[in-house]
PDB file of C-alpha atoms in Angstrom:
ATOM      1  CA  SER A   1      77.323 115.399 139.972  1.00 86.00           C
ATOM      2  CA  GLU A   2      73.831 114.311 138.905  1.00 88.00           C
ATOM      3  CA  GLY A   3      74.888 114.133 135.266  1.00 90.00           C
ATOM      4  CA  LEU A   4      77.964 112.075 136.133  1.00 91.00           C
ATOM      5  CA  ARG A   5      75.767 109.637 138.066  1.00 92.00           C
ATOM      6  CA  ILE A   6      73.339 109.248 135.148  1.00 92.00           C
ATOM      7  CA  ALA A   7      76.216 108.786 132.707  1.00 92.00           C
ATOM      8  CA  ALA A   8      77.804 106.089 134.882  1.00 92.00           C
ATOM      9  CA  GLU A   9      74.488 104.208 135.077  1.00 92.00           C
ATOM     10  CA  ASN A  10      73.115 104.590 131.542  1.00 92.00           C
ATOM     11  CA  ASN A  11      75.966 105.269 129.113  1.00 94.00           C
ATOM     12  CA  ARG A  12      75.999 102.735 126.281  1.00 94.00           C
ATOM     13  CA  LEU A  13      79.790 102.451 126.081  1.00 94.00           C
ATOM     14  CA  ILE A  14      79.963 101.583 129.786  1.00 94.00           C
ATOM     15  CA  LYS A  15      77.232  98.957 129.441  1.00 94.00           C
ATOM     16  CA  MET A  16      79.032  97.388 126.459  1.00 95.00           C
ATOM     17  CA  ALA A  17      82.289  97.304 128.416  1.00 94.00           C
ATOM     18  CA  GLU A  18      80.539  95.653 131.364  1.00 94.00           C
ATOM     19  CA  GLN A  19      79.121  92.961 129.066  1.00 95.00           C
ATOM     20  CA  GLU A  20      82.589  92.356 127.602  1.00 94.00           C
ATOM     21  CA  GLU A  21      83.852  91.967 131.162  1.00 94.00           C
ATOM     22  CA  LEU A  22      81.166  89.356 131.889  1.00 95.00           C
ATOM     23  CA  ILE A  23      82.043  87.451 128.700  1.00 95.00           C
ATOM     24  CA  ALA A  24      85.720  87.414 129.664  1.00 94.00           C
ATOM     25  CA  GLY A  25      84.741  86.109 133.102  1.00 94.00           C
ATOM     26  CA  THR A  26      82.879  83.160 131.562  1.00 95.00           C
ATOM     27  CA  HIS A  27      85.934  82.375 129.412  1.00 94.00           C
ATOM     28  CA  THR A  28      87.968  82.238 132.617  1.00 94.00           C
ATOM     29  CA  LEU A  29      85.533  79.687 134.054  1.00 94.00           C
ATOM     30  CA  ILE A  30      85.892  77.597 130.903  1.00 94.00           C
ATOM     31  CA  ALA A  31      89.683  77.745 131.136  1.00 94.00           C
ATOM     32  CA  ARG A  32      89.566  76.702 134.798  1.00 94.00           C
ATOM     33  CA  SER A  33      87.345  73.702 133.989  1.00 93.00           C
ATOM     34  CA  SER A  34      90.241  72.095 132.092  1.00 91.00           C
ATOM     35  CA  MET A  35      91.977  71.453 135.443  1.00 93.00           C
ATOM     36  CA  PHE A  36      89.036  69.447 136.805  1.00 95.00           C
ATOM     37  CA  PRO A  37      88.263  65.776 136.087  1.00 95.00           C
ATOM     38  CA  ASP A  38      86.756  64.924 132.725  1.00 95.00           C
ATOM     39  CA  ILE A  39      83.659  62.735 133.251  1.00 96.00           C
ATOM     40  CA  ASN A  40      81.902  60.938 130.396  1.00 97.00           C
ATOM     41  CA  ALA A  41      78.749  58.816 130.695  1.00 97.00           C
ATOM     42  CA  SER A  42      77.199  56.832 127.865  1.00 97.00           C
ATOM     43  CA  VAL A  43      74.160  54.660 127.150  1.00 97.00           C
ATOM     44  CA  ASN A  44      74.038  52.497 124.011  1.00 97.00           C
ATOM     45  CA  GLN A  45      71.563  50.095 122.478  1.00 96.00           C
ATOM     46  CA  THR A  46      72.494  47.540 119.849  1.00 95.00           C
ATOM     47  CA  TRP A  47      70.147  45.989 117.256  1.00 96.00           C
ATOM     48  CA  LEU A  48      71.425  43.000 115.232  1.00 95.00           C
ATOM     49  CA  SER A  49      69.697  41.431 112.253  1.00 95.00           C
ATOM     50  CA  ASN A  50      71.122  37.971 113.173  1.00 94.00           C
ATOM     51  CA  GLN A  51      71.877  36.565 116.594  1.00 93.00           C
ATOM     52  CA  PRO A  52      75.637  35.987 117.037  1.00 93.00           C
ATOM     53  CA  GLY A  53      76.860  32.481 117.843  1.00 93.00           C
ATOM     54  CA  ALA A  54      79.875  30.164 117.901  1.00 93.00           C
ATOM     55  CA  ILE A  55      80.552  26.541 116.882  1.00 93.00           C
ATOM     56  CA  PHE A  56      82.029  24.124 119.420  1.00 90.00           C
ATOM     57  CA  GLY A  57      82.650  20.834 117.574  1.00 88.00           C
ATOM     58  CA  ALA A  58      79.253  19.520 116.544  1.00 88.00           C
ATOM     59  CA  GLN A  59      77.368  22.101 118.596  1.00 92.00           C
ATOM     60  CA  SER A  60      76.522  25.710 117.940  1.00 91.00           C
ATOM     61  CA  VAL A  61      75.642  28.104 120.747  1.00 91.00           C
ATOM     62  CA  HIS A  62      74.511  31.706 120.931  1.00 92.00           C
ATOM     63  CA  THR A  63      77.053  34.171 122.237  1.00 92.00           C
ATOM     64  CA  SER A  64      74.927  37.329 122.404  1.00 93.00           C
ATOM     65  CA  GLU A  65      71.403  38.603 122.284  1.00 94.00           C
ATOM     66  CA  LYS A  66      70.158  40.333 119.158  1.00 93.00           C
ATOM     67  CA  ASP A  67      69.157  43.453 121.080  1.00 95.00           C
ATOM     68  CA  PHE A  68      70.904  44.647 124.223  1.00 94.00           C
ATOM     69  CA  TYR A  69      71.917  47.739 126.182  1.00 96.00           C
ATOM     70  CA  SER A  70      75.329  48.801 127.427  1.00 96.00           C
ATOM     71  CA  TYR A  71      76.375  51.533 129.843  1.00 97.00           C
ATOM     72  CA  GLY A  72      79.638  53.282 130.548  1.00 97.00           C
ATOM     73  CA  LEU A  73      81.145  55.808 132.959  1.00 98.00           C
ATOM     74  CA  HIS A  74      84.726  57.090 132.548  1.00 97.00           C
ATOM     75  CA  VAL A  75      86.716  59.618 134.555  1.00 97.00           C
ATOM     76  CA  GLN A  76      90.045  61.151 133.516  1.00 97.00           C
ATOM     77  CA  GLN A  77      92.135  63.562 135.589  1.00 96.00           C
ATOM     78  CA  THR A  78      95.283  65.282 134.382  1.00 95.00           C
ATOM     79  CA  LEU A  79      98.035  64.942 136.970  1.00 95.00           C
ATOM     80  CA  TYR A  80     100.805  66.954 135.348  1.00 95.00           C
ATOM     81  CA  ASP A  81     100.984  68.737 131.980  1.00 94.00           C
ATOM     82  CA  PHE A  82     103.919  71.112 132.508  1.00 94.00           C
ATOM     83  CA  ARG A  83     101.449  73.883 133.472  1.00 93.00           C
ATOM     84  CA  LYS A  84      99.702  73.926 130.132  1.00 94.00           C
ATOM     85  CA  ASN A  85      96.167  74.224 131.537  1.00 94.00           C
ATOM     86  CA  ALA A  86      97.298  76.346 134.488  1.00 94.00           C
ATOM     87  CA  SER A  87      98.966  78.821 132.130  1.00 95.00           C
ATOM     88  CA  LYS A  88      95.823  79.023 130.017  1.00 94.00           C
ATOM     89  CA  TYR A  89      93.773  79.711 133.129  1.00 95.00           C
ATOM     90  CA  GLU A  90      96.133  82.396 134.398  1.00 95.00           C
ATOM     91  CA  ALA A  91      96.259  83.981 130.931  1.00 95.00           C
ATOM     92  CA  SER A  92      92.461  84.023 130.874  1.00 95.00           C
ATOM     93  CA  LYS A  93      92.417  85.709 134.294  1.00 95.00           C
ATOM     94  CA  ALA A  94      94.837  88.340 132.990  1.00 95.00           C
ATOM     95  CA  ILE A  95      92.552  88.980 130.009  1.00 95.00           C
ATOM     96  CA  THR A  96      89.602  89.310 132.385  1.00 95.00           C
ATOM     97  CA  ASN A  97      91.596  91.886 134.341  1.00 95.00           C
ATOM     98  CA  THR A  98      92.209  93.819 131.133  1.00 95.00           C
ATOM     99  CA  ARG A  99      88.457  93.872 130.490  1.00 94.00           C
ATOM    100  CA  ARG A 100      87.827  95.108 134.018  1.00 94.00           C
ATOM    101  CA  LEU A 101      90.462  97.810 133.602  1.00 94.00           C
ATOM    102  CA  ASP A 102      89.005  98.717 130.219  1.00 95.00           C
ATOM    103  CA  THR A 103      85.648  99.265 131.924  1.00 94.00           C
ATOM    104  CA  VAL A 104      87.400 101.623 134.356  1.00 94.00           C
ATOM    105  CA  ARG A 105      89.084 103.385 131.428  1.00 94.00           C
ATOM    106  CA  ILE A 106      85.791 103.849 129.593  1.00 95.00           C
ATOM    107  CA  ARG A 107      84.129 105.129 132.774  1.00 94.00           C
ATOM    108  CA  ASN A 108      86.886 107.726 133.108  1.00 93.00           C
ATOM    109  CA  MET A 109      86.603 108.632 129.433  1.00 94.00           C
ATOM    110  CA  VAL A 110      82.810 109.034 129.631  1.00 95.00           C
ATOM    111  CA  ALA A 111      83.124 111.148 132.794  1.00 94.00           C
ATOM    112  CA  LEU A 112      85.747 113.355 131.149  1.00 94.00           C
ATOM    113  CA  ASP A 113      83.648 113.732 127.991  1.00 94.00           C
ATOM    114  CA  PHE A 114      80.630 114.666 130.096  1.00 94.00           C
ATOM    115  CA  VAL A 115      82.529 117.238 132.153  1.00 92.00           C
ATOM    116  CA  THR A 116      84.070 118.741 128.998  1.00 93.00           C
ATOM    117  CA  GLY A 117      80.691 118.836 127.264  1.00 93.00           C
ATOM    118  CA  TYR A 118      79.066 120.313 130.377  1.00 93.00           C
ATOM    119  CA  PHE A 119      81.468 123.258 130.504  1.00 91.00           C
ATOM    120  CA  ASP A 120      81.190 123.654 126.724  1.00 92.00           C
ATOM    121  CA  LEU A 121      77.416 123.945 127.197  1.00 92.00           C
ATOM    122  CA  LEU A 122      77.902 126.566 129.919  1.00 91.00           C
ATOM    123  CA  GLU A 123      80.244 128.480 127.621  1.00 91.00           C
ATOM    124  CA  ALA A 124      77.772 128.193 124.748  1.00 91.00           C
ATOM    125  CA  GLY A 125      75.025 129.578 126.995  1.00 90.00           C
ATOM    126  CA  LYS A 126      77.136 132.598 127.914  1.00 91.00           C
ATOM    127  CA  MET A 127      78.035 133.163 124.254  1.00 92.00           C
ATOM    128  CA  LEU A 128      74.334 132.984 123.401  1.00 91.00           C
ATOM    129  CA  ARG A 129      73.480 135.655 125.977  1.00 92.00           C
ATOM    130  CA  VAL A 130      76.298 137.867 124.678  1.00 92.00           C
ATOM    131  CA  ALA A 131      75.018 137.428 121.110  1.00 92.00           C
ATOM    132  CA  GLU A 132      71.461 138.282 122.195  1.00 92.00           C
ATOM    133  CA  LYS A 133      72.658 141.470 123.921  1.00 92.00           C
ATOM    134  CA  GLU A 134      74.664 142.365 120.832  1.00 91.00           C
ATOM    135  CA  VAL A 135      71.598 141.971 118.619  1.00 91.00           C
ATOM    136  CA  GLU A 136      69.521 144.100 121.013  1.00 91.00           C
ATOM    137  CA  ARG A 137      72.166 146.826 121.034  1.00 91.00           C
ATOM    138  CA  LEU A 138      72.544 146.873 117.266  1.00 89.00           C
ATOM    139  CA  GLU A 139      68.770 146.848 116.760  1.00 88.00           C
ATOM    140  CA  SER A 140      68.522 149.962 118.948  1.00 89.00           C
ATOM    141  CA  HIS A 141      71.398 151.493 117.000  1.00 87.00           C
ATOM    142  CA  TYR A 142      69.642 150.656 113.715  1.00 84.00           C
ATOM    143  CA  GLN A 143      66.380 152.252 114.881  1.00 88.00           C
ATOM    144  CA  LEU A 144      68.286 155.399 115.827  1.00 88.00           C
ATOM    145  CA  ALA A 145      70.124 155.356 112.489  1.00 86.00           C
ATOM    146  CA  MET A 146      66.772 155.049 110.664  1.00 86.00           C
ATOM    147  CA  ILE A 147      65.420 158.096 112.523  1.00 86.00           C
ATOM    148  CA  LEU A 148      68.556 160.109 111.736  1.00 87.00           C
ATOM    149  CA  PHE A 149      68.400 159.059 108.077  1.00 83.00           C
ATOM    150  CA  ASN A 150      64.773 160.087 107.775  1.00 86.00           C
ATOM    151  CA  GLU A 151      65.677 163.471 109.286  1.00 83.00           C
ATOM    152  CA  GLY A 152      68.539 163.820 106.815  1.00 82.00           C
ATOM    153  CA  VAL A 153      71.268 163.826 109.447  1.00 82.00           C
ATOM    154  CA  ILE A 154      73.172 160.766 108.122  1.00 82.00           C
ATOM    155  CA  THR A 155      73.645 159.340 104.658  1.00 82.00           C
ATOM    156  CA  LYS A 156      72.286 156.143 103.120  1.00 83.00           C
ATOM    157  CA  ASN A 157      75.742 154.605 103.424  1.00 87.00           C
ATOM    158  CA  ASP A 158      75.672 155.025 107.228  1.00 84.00           C
ATOM    159  CA  LEU A 159      72.275 153.316 107.366  1.00 83.00           C
ATOM    160  CA  LEU A 160      73.558 150.425 105.228  1.00 89.00           C
ATOM    161  CA  GLN A 161      76.500 149.970 107.595  1.00 88.00           C
ATOM    162  CA  ALA A 162      74.069 149.647 110.513  1.00 86.00           C
ATOM    163  CA  GLU A 163      72.093 147.032 108.548  1.00 88.00           C
ATOM    164  CA  VAL A 164      75.261 145.044 107.839  1.00 91.00           C
ATOM    165  CA  ARG A 165      76.266 145.090 111.490  1.00 90.00           C
ATOM    166  CA  ILE A 166      72.880 143.862 112.707  1.00 89.00           C
ATOM    167  CA  SER A 167      72.842 141.111 110.052  1.00 91.00           C
ATOM    168  CA  ASP A 168      76.281 139.985 111.189  1.00 92.00           C
ATOM    169  CA  ALA A 169      75.126 139.997 114.820  1.00 91.00           C
ATOM    170  CA  ARG A 170      72.052 137.923 113.953  1.00 91.00           C
ATOM    171  CA  GLN A 171      74.281 135.422 112.144  1.00 94.00           C
ATOM    172  CA  LYS A 172      76.474 135.127 115.251  1.00 91.00           C
ATOM    173  CA  LEU A 173      73.325 134.646 117.357  1.00 92.00           C
ATOM    174  CA  LEU A 174      72.181 131.827 115.081  1.00 94.00           C
ATOM    175  CA  THR A 175      75.626 130.224 115.294  1.00 92.00           C
ATOM    176  CA  ALA A 176      75.511 130.425 119.092  1.00 91.00           C
ATOM    177  CA  GLN A 177      72.029 128.856 119.133  1.00 92.00           C
ATOM    178  CA  ASN A 178      73.178 125.994 116.888  1.00 94.00           C
ATOM    179  CA  LEU A 179      76.275 125.443 119.019  1.00 92.00           C
ATOM    180  CA  GLY A 180      74.133 125.240 122.167  1.00 91.00           C
ATOM    181  CA  ALA A 181      71.796 122.719 120.522  1.00 92.00           C
ATOM    182  CA  ILE A 182      74.769 120.581 119.454  1.00 93.00           C
ATOM    183  CA  MET A 183      76.186 120.636 122.986  1.00 93.00           C
ATOM    184  CA  VAL A 184      72.812 119.577 124.419  1.00 93.00           C
ATOM    185  CA  SER A 185      72.612 116.681 121.943  1.00 94.00           C
ATOM    186  CA  ARG A 186      76.166 115.664 122.785  1.00 93.00           C
ATOM    187  CA  LEU A 187      75.405 115.519 126.505  1.00 93.00           C
ATOM    188  CA  ASN A 188      72.134 113.660 125.893  1.00 93.00           C
ATOM    189  CA  ASN A 189      74.037 111.099 123.845  1.00 94.00           C
ATOM    190  CA  ILE A 190      76.482 110.578 126.736  1.00 93.00           C
ATOM    191  CA  LEU A 191      73.562 110.230 129.150  1.00 93.00           C
ATOM    192  CA  ALA A 192      71.727 107.816 126.775  1.00 91.00           C
ATOM    193  CA  ARG A 193      68.717 110.137 126.588  1.00 91.00           C
ATOM    194  CA  PRO A 194      66.753 111.492 123.580  1.00 92.00           C
ATOM    195  CA  LEU A 195      69.006 113.899 121.699  1.00 90.00           C
ATOM    196  CA  LYS A 196      66.494 116.773 121.731  1.00 88.00           C
ATOM    197  CA  GLU A 197      65.680 116.595 125.452  1.00 88.00           C
ATOM    198  CA  ASP A 198      66.371 119.845 127.273  1.00 87.00           C
ATOM    199  CA  ILE A 199      69.269 120.153 129.719  1.00 86.00           C
ATOM    200  CA  GLU A 200      69.592 122.900 132.301  1.00 84.00           C
ATOM    201  CA  ALA A 201      73.278 123.327 133.027  1.00 83.00           C
ATOM    202  CA  VAL A 202      73.952 124.843 136.454  1.00 85.00           C
ATOM    203  CA  ASP A 203      77.110 126.927 136.698  1.00 83.00           C
ATOM    204  CA  MET A 204      79.856 125.695 139.026  1.00 75.00           C
ATOM    205  CA  ASP A 205      80.994 127.756 142.016  1.00 72.00           C
ATOM    206  CA  GLY A 206      84.654 126.943 141.384  1.00 63.00           C
ATOM    207  CA  PRO A 207      87.160 124.107 141.024  1.00 61.00           C
ATOM    208  CA  SER A 208      86.469 121.245 143.405  1.00 65.00           C
ATOM    209  CA  TYR A 209      90.083 120.051 143.455  1.00 68.00           C
ATOM    210  CA  ASP A 210      93.157 122.208 143.885  1.00 72.00           C
ATOM    211  CA  ILE A 211      96.138 120.933 141.886  1.00 72.00           C
ATOM    212  CA  SER A 212      98.429 123.888 142.547  1.00 73.00           C
ATOM    213  CA  SER A 213     100.393 121.897 145.149  1.00 77.00           C
ATOM    214  CA  LEU A 214     100.630 118.720 143.031  1.00 80.00           C
ATOM    215  CA  ASP A 215     104.231 117.707 142.335  1.00 86.00           C
ATOM    216  CA  PHE A 216     104.883 116.828 138.688  1.00 88.00           C
ATOM    217  CA  GLU A 217     107.182 113.877 139.399  1.00 89.00           C
ATOM    218  CA  LYS A 218     104.739 112.388 141.905  1.00 87.00           C
ATOM    219  CA  ALA A 219     101.906 112.877 139.448  1.00 87.00           C
ATOM    220  CA  CYS A 220     103.810 110.990 136.747  1.00 88.00           C
ATOM    221  CA  GLU A 221     104.629 108.200 139.189  1.00 87.00           C
ATOM    222  CA  ALA A 222     100.993 107.924 140.268  1.00 86.00           C
ATOM    223  CA  ALA A 223      99.866 107.848 136.639  1.00 86.00           C
ATOM    224  CA  GLU A 224     102.249 104.993 135.823  1.00 85.00           C
ATOM    225  CA  LYS A 225     100.829 102.959 138.721  1.00 85.00           C
ATOM    226  CA  GLN A 226      97.154 103.841 138.540  1.00 87.00           C
ATOM    227  CA  ARG A 227      96.249 104.729 134.969  1.00 90.00           C
ATOM    228  CA  ALA A 228      94.014 102.018 133.529  1.00 91.00           C
ATOM    229  CA  GLU A 229      95.674 102.242 130.109  1.00 92.00           C
ATOM    230  CA  VAL A 230      99.103 101.395 131.548  1.00 91.00           C
ATOM    231  CA  GLU A 231      97.706  98.537 133.634  1.00 92.00           C
ATOM    232  CA  ILE A 232      95.919  97.156 130.570  1.00 93.00           C
ATOM    233  CA  VAL A 233      99.232  96.996 128.705  1.00 94.00           C
ATOM    234  CA  ASN A 234     100.923  95.243 131.634  1.00 92.00           C
ATOM    235  CA  GLU A 235      98.141  92.662 131.970  1.00 94.00           C
ATOM    236  CA  THR A 236      98.141  92.064 128.211  1.00 94.00           C
ATOM    237  CA  LEU A 237     101.885  91.393 128.224  1.00 95.00           C
ATOM    238  CA  LYS A 238     101.388  89.025 131.159  1.00 94.00           C
ATOM    239  CA  SER A 239      98.655  87.106 129.313  1.00 95.00           C
ATOM    240  CA  LEU A 240     100.855  86.820 126.208  1.00 95.00           C
ATOM    241  CA  ASP A 241     103.714  85.342 128.241  1.00 96.00           C
ATOM    242  CA  LEU A 242     101.368  82.809 129.844  1.00 95.00           C
ATOM    243  CA  THR A 243      99.848  81.901 126.479  1.00 94.00           C
ATOM    244  CA  GLU A 244     103.343  81.311 125.086  1.00 95.00           C
ATOM    245  CA  ARG A 245     104.095  79.027 128.037  1.00 94.00           C
ATOM    246  CA  SER A 246     100.908  77.021 127.423  1.00 94.00           C
ATOM    247  CA  PHE A 247     101.797  76.575 123.737  1.00 95.00           C
ATOM    248  CA  ARG A 248     105.304  75.456 124.671  1.00 95.00           C
ATOM    249  CA  ALA A 249     103.832  72.835 127.015  1.00 95.00           C
ATOM    250  CA  GLU A 250     102.063  71.221 124.034  1.00 93.00           C
ATOM    251  CA  TYR A 251     105.405  69.585 123.127  1.00 95.00           C
ATOM    252  CA  TYR A 252     105.718  67.816 126.488  1.00 96.00           C
ATOM    253  CA  PRO A 253     104.016  64.666 127.783  1.00 95.00           C
ATOM    254  CA  VAL A 254     100.791  64.728 129.767  1.00 95.00           C
ATOM    255  CA  VAL A 255     100.479  62.514 132.832  1.00 96.00           C
ATOM    256  CA  PHE A 256      96.924  61.553 133.711  1.00 96.00           C
ATOM    257  CA  ALA A 257      94.880  59.017 135.632  1.00 97.00           C
ATOM    258  CA  LYS A 258      91.923  57.365 133.969  1.00 97.00           C
ATOM    259  CA  GLY A 259      89.313  54.956 135.287  1.00 97.00           C
ATOM    260  CA  GLY A 260      85.962  53.690 134.105  1.00 97.00           C
ATOM    261  CA  TYR A 261      83.142  51.190 134.439  1.00 97.00           C
ATOM    262  CA  ASP A 262      81.289  49.454 131.586  1.00 95.00           C
ATOM    263  CA  TYR A 263      78.248  47.193 131.885  1.00 95.00           C
ATOM    264  CA  THR A 264      76.345  45.287 129.214  1.00 94.00           C
ATOM    265  CA  GLU A 265      72.837  43.840 129.676  1.00 93.00           C
ATOM    266  CA  ASN A 266      73.398  40.586 127.796  1.00 91.00           C
ATOM    267  CA  ARG A 267      72.479  37.212 129.346  1.00 90.00           C
ATOM    268  CA  TYR A 268      74.851  35.334 127.046  1.00 90.00           C
ATOM    269  CA  GLN A 269      77.914  37.218 128.234  1.00 86.00           C
ATOM    270  CA  LEU A 270      79.697  37.001 131.590  1.00 83.00           C
TER     271      LEU A 270
END
């Protein structure tokens, strides 16, 4: 349970999935902003090399200053666009849901990998102890064979057989040691810790969940409803349908309301 907690907090794949979920959430906010009013404000300054004017019969008058400011504020609100923006927003929400479900899927995958690696480490530890006992037994057998050979009771061939057996046992011990080190590195990688850091794996008392009474049909039905992978596919199909609807709405008119205010600081103009 402690290892599962550390993996859920520190695993790199989970952290990456959570960041992807946050990015998808910001895209949803951007998609929703298209349904709000569009506000534009502007400030301009004009510099003219010659002052504009007009001729009225025999008179000429100025019609504008050479340098002046102008300001503007415009607001536009879409009233109806055949659900183009709404479909984009709903499609974005569906994509965000897929990211959230993908985070759940990765959490399950990391937990399963950790549990599998944990029991593999326990198995590797037991294999290591068996290999050590085997080496001890064969070393004792070799010492006895050496004594018997020196006394002339057995032949050189019998002594060589004992040497071959102990060499084979030592090779199996080395393999078991390497396997244990690989399992430790694998678990450390899942826990986002240094690969060579020691891990003390505590043996389990027994299965924590009894599945002997689990009905197969009910299990399949629950998997279809609850498995993150299946829900991801459903949400993806939903987002594709909504995206298609938003593209189709591009061919239709857009009804909007638009208003604005413009002001120019120019004493020659009304």
